[in-house]
XYZ file of C-alpha atoms in Angstrom:
694
model
C 0.000 0.000 0.000
C 2.885 2.318 0.811
C 4.562 1.483 -2.473
C 1.355 2.216 -4.296
C 0.984 5.561 -2.542
C 4.598 6.551 -3.367
C 4.106 5.608 -6.985
C 0.898 7.686 -7.190
C 2.675 10.648 -5.608
C 5.479 10.515 -8.126
C 3.050 10.153 -11.022
C 0.986 13.090 -9.828
C 4.131 15.132 -9.184
C 5.100 14.666 -12.822
C 1.568 15.615 -13.846
C 1.828 18.755 -11.713
C 5.077 19.808 -13.423
C 3.551 19.143 -16.832
C 0.419 21.149 -15.955
C 2.401 24.175 -14.798
C 4.429 24.145 -18.010
C 1.472 23.610 -20.361
C -1.616 25.176 -18.811
C -2.730 28.644 -17.856
C -5.682 30.210 -16.016
C -8.789 28.050 -15.178
C -7.351 24.985 -16.870
C -4.301 25.095 -14.612
C -6.459 25.677 -11.503
C -8.699 22.708 -12.297
C -5.774 20.412 -13.099
C -3.986 21.257 -9.842
C -7.256 20.620 -7.937
C -7.583 17.230 -9.593
C -3.972 16.384 -8.705
C -4.370 17.312 -5.029
C -7.526 15.188 -4.773
C -5.677 12.266 -6.345
C -2.668 12.582 -4.069
C -4.794 12.781 -0.901
C -7.443 10.329 -2.184
C -9.997 12.915 -1.167
C -13.447 13.452 -2.729
C -13.096 17.184 -2.385
C -10.035 19.286 -3.102
C -9.031 22.362 -4.981
C -6.218 24.800 -5.842
C -6.922 28.408 -4.951
C -4.559 30.702 -6.972
C -3.164 33.856 -5.359
C -5.083 36.409 -7.457
C -6.433 39.642 -6.003
C -9.873 38.304 -5.230
C -8.649 35.168 -3.434
C -6.162 37.149 -1.381
C -8.867 39.470 -0.154
C -11.180 36.599 0.771
C -8.528 34.243 2.154
C -8.608 33.974 5.993
C -5.409 33.353 7.896
C -4.257 29.758 7.791
C -4.595 29.409 11.598
C -8.218 30.487 11.474
C -8.979 27.971 8.765
C -7.332 25.185 10.695
C -9.217 26.120 13.870
C -12.489 26.103 11.984
C -11.671 22.761 10.476
C -11.005 21.295 13.891
C -14.560 22.085 14.942
C -16.274 21.147 11.682
C -15.879 18.639 8.832
C -12.283 17.296 8.665
C -10.133 19.025 6.005
C -6.542 19.839 5.143
C -5.112 23.140 3.804
C -1.566 24.054 2.737
C -0.276 27.445 1.467
C 2.084 27.457 -1.487
C 5.135 29.680 -0.758
C 8.587 30.111 -2.308
C 10.945 32.719 -0.819
C 8.039 34.775 0.559
C 6.331 34.596 -2.799
C 2.756 33.374 -2.330
C 1.270 31.422 -5.235
C -2.001 30.158 -3.645
C -3.371 27.280 -1.471
C -4.294 23.613 -1.653
C -7.514 22.674 0.253
C -8.921 19.104 0.585
C -11.886 17.697 2.481
C -14.613 15.012 2.361
C -12.905 12.243 4.287
C -13.738 11.241 7.805
C -10.230 11.915 8.877
C -6.753 12.742 7.574
C -3.544 11.257 8.926
C -0.218 12.830 9.582
C 1.091 11.151 6.450
C -1.656 12.914 4.460
C -0.503 16.187 5.873
C 3.089 15.410 4.847
C 1.991 14.460 1.315
C 0.025 17.714 1.013
C 2.985 19.715 2.286
C 5.326 17.977 -0.172
C 2.917 18.614 -3.035
C 2.643 22.283 -2.041
C 6.455 22.587 -1.904
C 6.808 20.986 -5.329
C 4.107 23.228 -6.767
C 5.804 26.302 -5.274
C 9.160 25.356 -6.796
C 7.690 24.649 -10.225
C 5.561 27.804 -10.194
C 8.612 29.844 -9.148
C 10.696 28.446 -11.994
C 7.838 29.062 -14.400
C 7.447 32.653 -13.124
C 11.133 33.385 -13.609
C 11.020 31.849 -17.057
C 8.014 33.981 -17.952
C 9.741 37.164 -16.828
C 12.905 36.243 -18.719
C 10.926 35.446 -21.839
C 9.057 38.718 -21.560
C 12.297 40.643 -21.151
C 13.813 38.823 -24.122
C 10.746 39.633 -26.207
C 11.062 43.278 -25.234
C 14.741 43.352 -26.135
C 14.048 41.563 -29.392
C 11.266 44.035 -30.207
C 13.574 46.938 -29.449
C 16.318 45.494 -31.631
C 13.826 44.910 -34.422
C 12.616 48.482 -34.053
C 16.177 49.810 -34.278
C 16.871 47.564 -37.261
C 13.809 48.953 -39.032
C 14.998 52.502 -38.379
C 18.492 51.595 -39.617
C 17.082 50.024 -42.778
C 14.843 52.991 -43.554
C 17.590 55.632 -43.535
C 19.130 56.399 -46.918
C 22.706 56.227 -45.675
C 24.607 52.965 -45.876
C 25.588 51.688 -42.434
C 27.683 48.626 -41.719
C 29.746 47.361 -38.823
C 32.911 45.299 -38.821
C 35.276 43.774 -36.300
C 38.855 44.802 -35.709
C 40.039 42.660 -38.625
C 37.583 44.164 -41.082
C 35.073 41.320 -41.203
C 31.526 42.604 -41.665
C 29.183 42.082 -38.714
C 26.042 43.919 -39.884
C 24.777 45.346 -43.186
C 21.709 47.579 -43.497
C 19.305 48.068 -46.417
C 21.104 51.274 -47.420
C 24.273 49.249 -47.914
C 22.310 46.735 -49.982
C 21.006 49.522 -52.218
C 24.417 51.167 -52.544
C 26.593 48.114 -53.180
C 24.083 45.657 -54.605
C 24.989 42.907 -52.123
C 22.388 41.487 -49.720
C 23.179 41.127 -46.025
C 23.490 37.355 -46.531
C 26.153 37.949 -49.214
C 28.070 40.589 -47.258
C 28.033 39.619 -43.575
C 31.058 37.526 -42.638
C 33.210 38.722 -45.562
C 36.191 41.023 -45.187
C 35.517 44.641 -46.115
C 38.377 44.547 -48.646
C 36.135 42.911 -51.246
C 34.412 46.315 -51.654
C 37.671 48.202 -52.249
C 38.807 49.579 -55.586
C 42.296 48.603 -56.726
C 43.720 51.875 -55.409
C 42.732 50.935 -51.814
C 45.182 48.335 -50.572
C 45.016 48.618 -46.774
C 42.438 48.483 -44.018
C 44.113 49.275 -40.710
C 44.434 52.892 -39.658
C 44.666 55.072 -36.568
C 40.911 55.540 -36.481
C 40.427 51.900 -35.490
C 40.632 53.156 -31.896
C 39.739 56.845 -32.144
C 37.130 56.799 -34.938
C 35.378 59.876 -36.261
C 37.524 60.140 -39.387
C 35.851 61.496 -42.520
C 37.304 60.759 -45.936
C 36.432 60.398 -49.625
C 37.125 56.954 -51.041
C 36.531 54.866 -54.133
C 34.499 51.696 -53.676
C 33.265 48.926 -55.988
C 29.698 47.677 -56.442
C 28.585 44.114 -57.087
C 28.271 44.858 -60.817
C 31.883 46.062 -60.921
C 31.037 49.770 -61.098
C 33.507 51.957 -59.191
C 32.065 55.002 -57.440
C 33.075 57.776 -55.055
C 31.765 57.624 -51.473
C 31.947 59.820 -48.406
C 33.072 57.518 -45.571
C 32.760 58.293 -41.861
C 34.129 55.825 -39.331
C 33.265 55.566 -35.630
C 34.446 53.022 -33.040
C 32.202 50.073 -32.140
C 32.543 49.428 -28.379
C 31.498 46.654 -25.973
C 29.761 47.129 -22.585
C 33.108 47.991 -21.039
C 33.636 50.766 -23.609
C 36.462 48.871 -25.280
C 36.832 49.200 -29.061
C 35.858 45.960 -30.765
C 35.380 47.187 -34.327
C 34.122 50.022 -36.518
C 30.836 51.530 -37.592
C 31.039 52.791 -41.181
C 28.665 55.337 -42.729
C 28.849 55.686 -46.529
C 27.129 58.073 -48.945
C 27.468 58.035 -52.731
C 29.106 61.337 -53.832
C 29.963 60.335 -57.417
C 27.820 63.088 -58.929
C 29.481 65.752 -56.784
C 32.956 64.412 -57.527
C 32.193 64.360 -61.244
C 31.068 67.995 -61.082
C 34.206 68.904 -59.119
C 36.396 67.145 -61.668
C 34.592 68.963 -64.484
C 35.110 72.320 -62.768
C 38.751 71.419 -62.101
C 39.255 70.503 -65.746
C 37.686 73.775 -66.905
C 39.899 75.707 -64.500
C 43.175 73.980 -65.348
C 42.873 72.592 -68.884
C 42.396 74.109 -72.301
C 38.898 73.263 -73.532
C 39.981 72.964 -77.182
C 43.135 70.826 -77.041
C 42.781 69.197 -73.626
C 46.299 70.364 -72.718
C 47.049 72.092 -69.397
C 46.413 75.842 -69.482
C 48.712 78.571 -68.222
C 47.448 78.307 -64.630
C 48.154 74.588 -64.353
C 51.437 74.895 -66.247
C 52.627 77.494 -63.742
C 51.794 75.200 -60.811
C 53.473 72.184 -62.405
C 56.588 74.131 -63.417
C 56.988 75.543 -59.909
C 56.716 72.016 -58.475
C 59.269 70.722 -60.972
C 61.626 73.585 -60.116
C 61.581 72.550 -56.446
C 62.703 69.048 -57.454
C 65.316 70.474 -59.832
C 66.652 72.673 -57.029
C 67.106 69.677 -54.704
C 68.769 67.649 -57.452
C 70.801 70.619 -58.733
C 69.450 69.914 -62.213
C 68.735 72.161 -65.201
C 65.322 73.125 -66.436
C 64.024 74.938 -69.489
C 60.795 76.575 -70.592
C 60.008 76.792 -74.323
C 57.552 79.417 -75.553
C 56.154 78.523 -78.994
C 54.255 80.840 -81.332
C 52.910 79.459 -84.614
C 53.718 81.226 -87.877
C 51.046 81.842 -90.530
C 48.255 80.745 -88.190
C 46.462 84.090 -88.228
C 46.365 84.085 -92.021
C 44.837 80.588 -92.060
C 42.364 81.383 -89.276
C 41.211 84.644 -90.901
C 40.998 83.154 -94.387
C 39.423 79.744 -93.739
C 37.507 80.462 -90.570
C 37.659 79.611 -86.900
C 36.575 75.976 -87.268
C 39.571 75.195 -89.457
C 41.800 77.213 -87.129
C 40.591 75.249 -84.094
C 41.106 71.913 -85.833
C 44.609 73.041 -86.791
C 45.453 73.856 -83.161
C 44.190 70.440 -82.031
C 46.419 68.701 -84.575
C 49.439 70.821 -83.595
C 48.859 69.966 -79.924
C 48.721 66.256 -80.820
C 51.956 66.478 -82.805
C 53.778 68.301 -80.014
C 52.660 65.749 -77.430
C 53.717 62.858 -79.680
C 57.422 63.861 -79.718
C 57.740 64.722 -76.029
C 58.441 62.369 -73.153
C 55.806 61.516 -70.565
C 57.575 63.620 -67.932
C 57.704 66.713 -70.184
C 55.018 69.365 -69.780
C 53.189 70.874 -72.734
C 50.431 73.470 -72.424
C 48.390 75.794 -74.583
C 48.634 79.353 -73.300
C 45.977 80.788 -75.603
C 45.546 81.646 -79.283
C 48.368 80.009 -81.216
C 50.817 80.049 -78.295
C 52.103 76.891 -76.596
C 54.656 76.250 -73.864
C 56.815 73.243 -72.988
C 58.588 72.549 -69.700
C 61.713 70.356 -69.665
C 63.216 69.447 -66.296
C 64.792 66.020 -66.610
C 67.694 67.132 -68.805
C 71.439 67.035 -68.296
C 72.417 70.274 -70.057
C 70.307 73.224 -71.093
C 71.414 72.971 -74.728
C 69.354 69.793 -74.979
C 66.343 72.117 -75.070
C 67.365 73.302 -78.533
C 67.241 69.683 -79.738
C 63.714 69.370 -78.373
C 62.799 72.675 -80.020
C 63.989 71.388 -83.388
C 61.924 68.204 -82.898
C 58.853 70.344 -82.204
C 59.446 72.422 -85.335
C 60.017 69.252 -87.351
C 56.510 68.068 -86.471
C 55.194 71.095 -88.358
C 57.033 70.271 -91.583
C 54.429 67.793 -92.737
C 51.316 69.482 -94.160
C 48.102 69.369 -92.159
C 45.134 68.226 -94.239
C 41.847 69.727 -93.052
C 38.587 69.895 -94.969
C 40.390 69.543 -98.302
C 42.989 72.208 -97.456
C 46.715 71.477 -97.470
C 47.880 73.685 -94.588
C 51.395 74.450 -93.487
C 52.422 76.301 -90.361
C 55.774 76.919 -88.785
C 56.830 78.165 -85.400
C 59.114 80.509 -83.530
C 60.465 79.218 -80.211
C 62.012 81.141 -77.334
C 63.842 79.328 -74.538
C 64.601 80.398 -70.969
C 66.863 78.356 -68.690
C 66.705 77.520 -64.978
C 68.471 78.652 -62.839
C 70.414 81.347 -64.664
C 67.437 83.099 -66.264
C 64.879 82.700 -63.474
C 63.823 80.632 -60.476
C 60.030 80.544 -60.856
C 57.514 79.671 -63.542
C 56.218 83.177 -64.230
C 59.709 84.581 -64.731
C 60.784 81.739 -67.014
C 57.598 82.058 -69.088
C 58.024 85.803 -69.422
C 61.651 85.519 -70.486
C 60.902 82.676 -72.907
C 58.217 84.927 -74.414
C 60.831 87.658 -74.917
C 63.164 85.135 -76.557
C 60.325 84.016 -78.829
C 59.973 87.576 -80.159
C 63.680 87.569 -80.950
C 63.275 84.237 -82.758
C 60.409 85.663 -84.782
C 62.462 88.706 -85.726
C 65.443 86.621 -86.759
C 63.413 84.002 -88.596
C 60.937 86.395 -90.196
C 57.187 86.010 -90.301
C 57.445 82.838 -92.376
C 60.658 81.320 -91.061
C 61.052 78.824 -88.221
C 63.629 79.884 -85.668
C 64.789 79.154 -82.123
C 66.366 81.680 -79.755
C 67.616 81.488 -76.163
C 66.896 84.354 -73.822
C 69.651 86.866 -73.112
C 69.826 90.085 -71.102
C 69.862 92.292 -74.186
C 66.506 90.786 -75.192
C 65.053 91.896 -71.885
C 66.376 95.390 -72.390
C 64.904 95.401 -75.883
C 61.526 94.226 -74.549
C 61.553 96.918 -71.868
C 62.300 99.473 -74.547
C 59.427 98.074 -76.587
C 57.094 98.477 -73.629
C 58.268 102.055 -73.086
C 57.587 102.836 -76.733
C 54.150 101.236 -76.550
C 53.216 103.229 -73.449
C 54.600 106.402 -74.990
C 52.662 105.819 -78.213
C 49.413 105.437 -76.308
C 50.109 108.730 -74.575
C 51.150 110.369 -77.862
C 47.659 109.834 -79.292
C 46.137 111.887 -76.494
C 48.920 114.433 -76.010
C 49.128 115.740 -79.577
C 52.620 114.350 -80.171
C 51.761 112.844 -83.570
C 52.048 114.863 -86.759
C 51.877 114.273 -90.504
C 54.575 114.738 -93.117
C 53.652 114.765 -96.782
C 55.895 113.229 -99.436
C 55.080 114.729 -102.878
C 54.115 112.491 -105.793
C 55.200 113.650 -109.238
C 53.847 112.974 -112.698
C 56.724 111.760 -114.851
C 55.485 113.225 -118.196
C 55.174 116.843 -117.012
C 56.885 116.960 -113.636
C 53.790 118.260 -111.844
C 52.951 117.490 -108.225
C 49.798 115.434 -108.454
C 49.483 114.356 -104.843
C 51.238 113.348 -101.655
C 51.482 110.411 -99.300
C 50.565 111.292 -95.710
C 53.200 109.778 -93.399
C 52.750 109.772 -89.623
C 55.562 111.014 -87.422
C 55.987 111.017 -83.651
C 57.656 113.941 -81.953
C 58.514 112.655 -78.489
C 58.879 115.364 -75.806
C 62.212 113.856 -74.647
C 63.562 111.734 -77.496
C 62.583 114.082 -80.263
C 61.469 112.643 -83.615
C 60.993 108.860 -83.238
C 61.730 106.920 -86.468
C 58.625 105.286 -87.980
C 60.487 101.961 -88.128
C 60.426 101.906 -84.310
C 56.776 102.567 -83.610
C 54.790 101.547 -86.727
C 55.513 97.776 -86.384
C 54.744 98.071 -82.682
C 51.466 99.813 -83.429
C 50.530 96.999 -85.819
C 51.449 94.296 -83.301
C 49.483 95.867 -80.434
C 46.439 97.000 -82.393
C 47.213 100.691 -81.835
C 47.523 101.004 -85.603
C 43.722 101.296 -85.778
C 43.692 104.374 -83.554
C 46.737 105.785 -85.348
C 45.035 105.165 -88.724
C 41.879 106.954 -87.602
C 43.988 109.903 -86.462
C 45.878 110.023 -89.794
C 42.650 110.046 -91.860
C 41.138 112.751 -89.668
C 44.265 114.936 -89.708
C 44.881 114.545 -93.464
C 41.306 115.530 -94.282
C 41.515 118.500 -91.908
C 44.706 119.655 -93.624
C 43.144 119.150 -97.068
C 40.268 121.395 -95.994
C 42.789 124.098 -95.054
C 44.451 123.843 -98.474
C 41.118 123.816 -100.237
C 39.990 126.923 -98.392
C 43.336 128.537 -99.299
C 42.494 128.069 -102.968
C 44.995 125.332 -103.812
C 44.068 122.968 -106.666
C 42.718 119.536 -105.648
C 45.401 116.931 -105.143
C 45.160 113.320 -104.016
C 46.265 112.779 -100.416
C 47.195 109.114 -100.004
C 46.450 107.624 -96.575
C 47.747 104.167 -95.677
C 45.109 101.743 -94.410
C 46.249 98.757 -92.327
C 44.708 95.294 -92.513
C 43.143 95.840 -89.070
C 41.345 98.943 -90.342
C 40.070 97.322 -93.527
C 36.671 96.310 -92.199
C 33.059 96.829 -93.253
C 33.021 100.010 -91.127
C 35.762 101.692 -93.198
C 33.606 103.056 -96.089
C 31.204 104.692 -93.637
C 34.037 106.264 -91.663
C 35.656 107.635 -94.843
C 32.345 109.063 -96.062
C 31.581 110.753 -92.735
C 35.089 112.258 -92.543
C 34.856 113.730 -96.061
C 31.450 115.240 -95.296
C 32.639 116.671 -92.003
C 35.410 118.628 -93.755
C 33.467 119.399 -96.936
C 35.920 117.592 -99.214
C 35.270 116.047 -102.584
C 36.314 112.389 -102.812
C 38.931 113.334 -105.412
C 41.054 114.750 -102.580
C 41.520 111.320 -101.008
C 43.333 108.135 -101.982
C 43.603 105.033 -99.803
C 46.717 102.879 -100.014
C 46.256 99.228 -99.082
C 48.781 96.386 -99.041
C 48.538 93.061 -100.861
C 48.306 91.053 -97.626
C 45.159 92.985 -96.704
C 43.433 91.785 -99.869
C 44.063 88.077 -99.322
C 41.672 87.592 -96.370
C 38.167 86.697 -97.540
C 38.402 87.998 -101.118
C 34.689 88.528 -101.668
C 34.327 90.526 -98.462
C 37.361 92.670 -99.355
C 36.080 93.374 -102.886
C 32.722 94.392 -101.451
C 34.408 96.939 -99.179
C 36.555 98.218 -102.070
C 33.501 98.656 -104.291
C 31.771 100.756 -101.630
C 34.851 102.991 -101.342
C 35.334 103.525 -105.079
C 31.607 104.153 -105.497
C 32.125 107.360 -103.481
C 34.815 108.517 -105.895
C 37.728 107.753 -103.587
C 40.602 106.068 -105.447
C 42.475 102.982 -104.252
C 46.175 102.287 -104.613
C 47.776 98.857 -104.156
C 50.887 99.451 -102.066
C 54.045 97.283 -102.060
C 52.895 95.390 -105.139
C 54.955 92.268 -105.814
C 55.941 91.645 -102.179
C 52.738 89.897 -101.070
C 50.450 87.124 -102.247
C 48.455 88.688 -105.061
C 47.048 86.366 -107.648
C 46.536 87.816 -111.120
C 43.084 86.230 -111.189
C 42.194 88.305 -108.145
C 44.042 91.413 -109.310
C 41.754 91.893 -112.284
C 38.753 91.905 -109.921
C 40.090 94.589 -107.599
C 38.685 98.093 -108.364
C 42.061 99.782 -107.883
C 43.418 102.847 -109.695
C 47.173 102.572 -109.136
C 49.831 99.909 -108.610
C 52.778 100.966 -106.490
C 56.233 99.474 -107.170
C 57.863 98.747 -103.828
C 61.128 100.465 -102.923
C 62.816 97.040 -102.599
C 62.544 96.676 -106.403
C 63.311 100.318 -107.271
C 66.586 100.498 -105.359
C 68.389 98.013 -107.650
C 67.436 99.747 -110.897
C 69.127 99.873 -113.397
C 72.102 97.740 -112.232
C 70.119 94.712 -111.000
C 68.587 92.926 -113.987
C 66.088 91.081 -111.763
C 64.776 94.331 -110.280
C 64.553 95.791 -113.760
C 62.630 92.757 -115.008
C 60.207 92.918 -112.052
C 59.625 96.646 -112.531
C 58.996 96.158 -116.248
C 56.576 93.299 -115.514
C 54.595 95.349 -112.980
C 54.358 98.264 -115.402
C 53.266 95.931 -118.210
C 50.588 94.303 -116.012
C 49.305 97.716 -114.953
C 49.087 98.893 -118.556
C 47.188 95.762 -119.564
C 44.746 96.248 -116.679
C 44.558 100.007 -117.384
C 46.035 100.945 -114.005
C 48.484 103.767 -113.348
C 51.891 102.879 -111.904
C 53.865 104.795 -109.293
C 57.372 103.899 -108.130
C 58.509 104.795 -104.633
C 62.019 105.211 -103.322
C 63.379 106.907 -106.458
C 66.722 108.426 -105.446
C 68.846 108.616 -108.630
C 68.544 110.116 -112.090
C 69.261 106.678 -113.575
C 66.311 105.138 -111.758
C 64.045 107.920 -113.016
C 65.258 107.499 -116.592
C 64.627 103.739 -116.558
C 61.132 104.158 -115.117
C 60.282 106.883 -117.621
C 61.413 104.750 -120.545
C 59.467 101.739 -119.172
C 56.217 103.714 -119.121
C 55.882 104.393 -115.374
C 53.361 107.183 -114.672
C 54.368 108.622 -111.304
C 57.292 108.664 -108.862
C 58.094 109.655 -105.317
C 61.400 109.624 -103.508
C 64.314 111.625 -102.192
C 65.467 112.522 -105.720
C 62.562 114.933 -105.749
C 61.678 115.566 -102.143
C 61.795 114.086 -98.699
C 58.563 114.029 -96.682
C 57.663 117.618 -95.789
C 55.731 119.235 -93.007
C 52.412 120.766 -94.034
C 53.743 124.341 -94.479
C 56.740 123.210 -96.525
C 54.589 120.995 -98.709
C 52.172 123.864 -99.311
C 55.063 126.091 -100.485
C 56.330 123.334 -102.778
C 52.878 122.825 -104.170
C 52.444 126.552 -104.838
C 55.766 126.732 -106.586
C 55.159 123.366 -108.325
C 58.674 122.607 -107.152
C 60.814 120.104 -109.077
C 64.660 119.996 -109.348
C 65.345 121.066 -112.940
C 68.596 119.133 -113.129
C 66.925 115.873 -112.207
C 64.106 116.275 -114.685
C 66.346 117.398 -117.600
C 68.727 114.521 -116.991
C 65.833 112.084 -117.132
């Protein structure tokens, strides 16, 4: 019987444990009541849980026991565990209960208390875990919703976490990324992972990273330390944002700021920076360096004649040819227009620069074929040397520019030449700048004046006109030779202002002579290529009207080179001028590029034989042949011919016999001031001896 009772107790104990684990609420209460009845073999028995209602109604255990002693026999046992009250077992319905029954009930209550305590702790732990899990899930949702890519990694760079932003940015899912080393996202340029920020964090940098599809992009990367509960660094938190669009815009702006848009070569700004950097290296190594300043010959003629598109294509081809013969470490830049510069710093001796210069010029020997045109350009190169000429980029460029002007002078407008800088060049350039500044002031200070060189008719020796020649009377230097300031005026563009002044002054003087009753003569005014624009006919017409002059008082002298830029446009301008009654003279004929097919279309009145052909007459048979040819052409085209620079009786005799119409030169008169010319005109002055000898 005892064995049976022990077996039932164990069975019911197991049932109690199972009930506590599986059941809740009323079901648990009923099952525990059933178990207590089974253990005590009692018809009545129940489990009273420790809820609010039962606690309020529950009398003290002593009172219940006292009441039971006087009434129907029953047993009651509270269920406690460490002062935690879970409820009470109550049984009744038997005639009596033994001490063993009381012990069984106490044991069952103790077991129930222990199991309920364990279950309570487990419930609280589970609830706390659920709360933590919910909080983590909430944070994960927030992390996934932000646009920024966030990932964490351990101290060795192995990825621990990977949010949705990282998935969108890199194209890898968290399953593909977590557990891999961060290096698989690096571009080839990134070769290391460890850095000082592994402990300190907070570093912000711009890096290149690689997506799953192989695309490389720019990212802004911020790193912060990942710490454990003891605030020890155990890894990194990385925040990445795609900045490719911004970097592309920055690179575009940088390229616009430092590179020539046409050729793609560095511009002057970048060249200066690179040369200065190279000079620092050359200084440490005690090496030589050179700067070459290159100006193309004949480019302006091509650009003006064929248009800007052809000119631009020509510059691109020249840039390509220059780059093709230079080493990778050599610098080549386009400074603007048709000017280039080359920096050489890895050379043993400075004279090696002249070899490079010749290689650059050699690249221009082959014709450049563009749009059906066979184009040829040359170049003039000036060279400055580090350290003797200068120690910085700006100085070397400036001095190489000065040397380039010397090369152009020595080689001529069409010849290729190379010149090294020397001190006398600098002095010459400073003098050039002084003349330029003085000439600008001369226009406003009334320092310019006109001299008039008479033109004579060969058949009757009469003065039929004069060429107006500008002179500059400097307040300190006196009369400045035209050879010093006229080329400078043409090079700087001041020739336009000078030309406007000459036309205005000549017409004003003609008005004075007209009002004085002198017979009309033709005053020849030289017109430069820069002045020969569509605005010229209007300016001439307005000037004549302003001074009340008939067009027969004025003649415009133009050079051959002026006529070779856009022939149809030039002829249109000439037609408008001759339609007024103003005559045109072709100056320096035979020295330029005139084509006979064009010459017959030009509405000119006179061909002028250049002094370079007159001076050799009659000794030089070539000059004689050229003069005869020009006169013959003029006669065939029904143009008059005038020879300039006539200084001897023999020259005059030859020209007269060849059929030349007019002459001017020192044999008859030097250029005269206005008063002297007026006296000569009144006297119809002509040296009798010279005319009779002719």
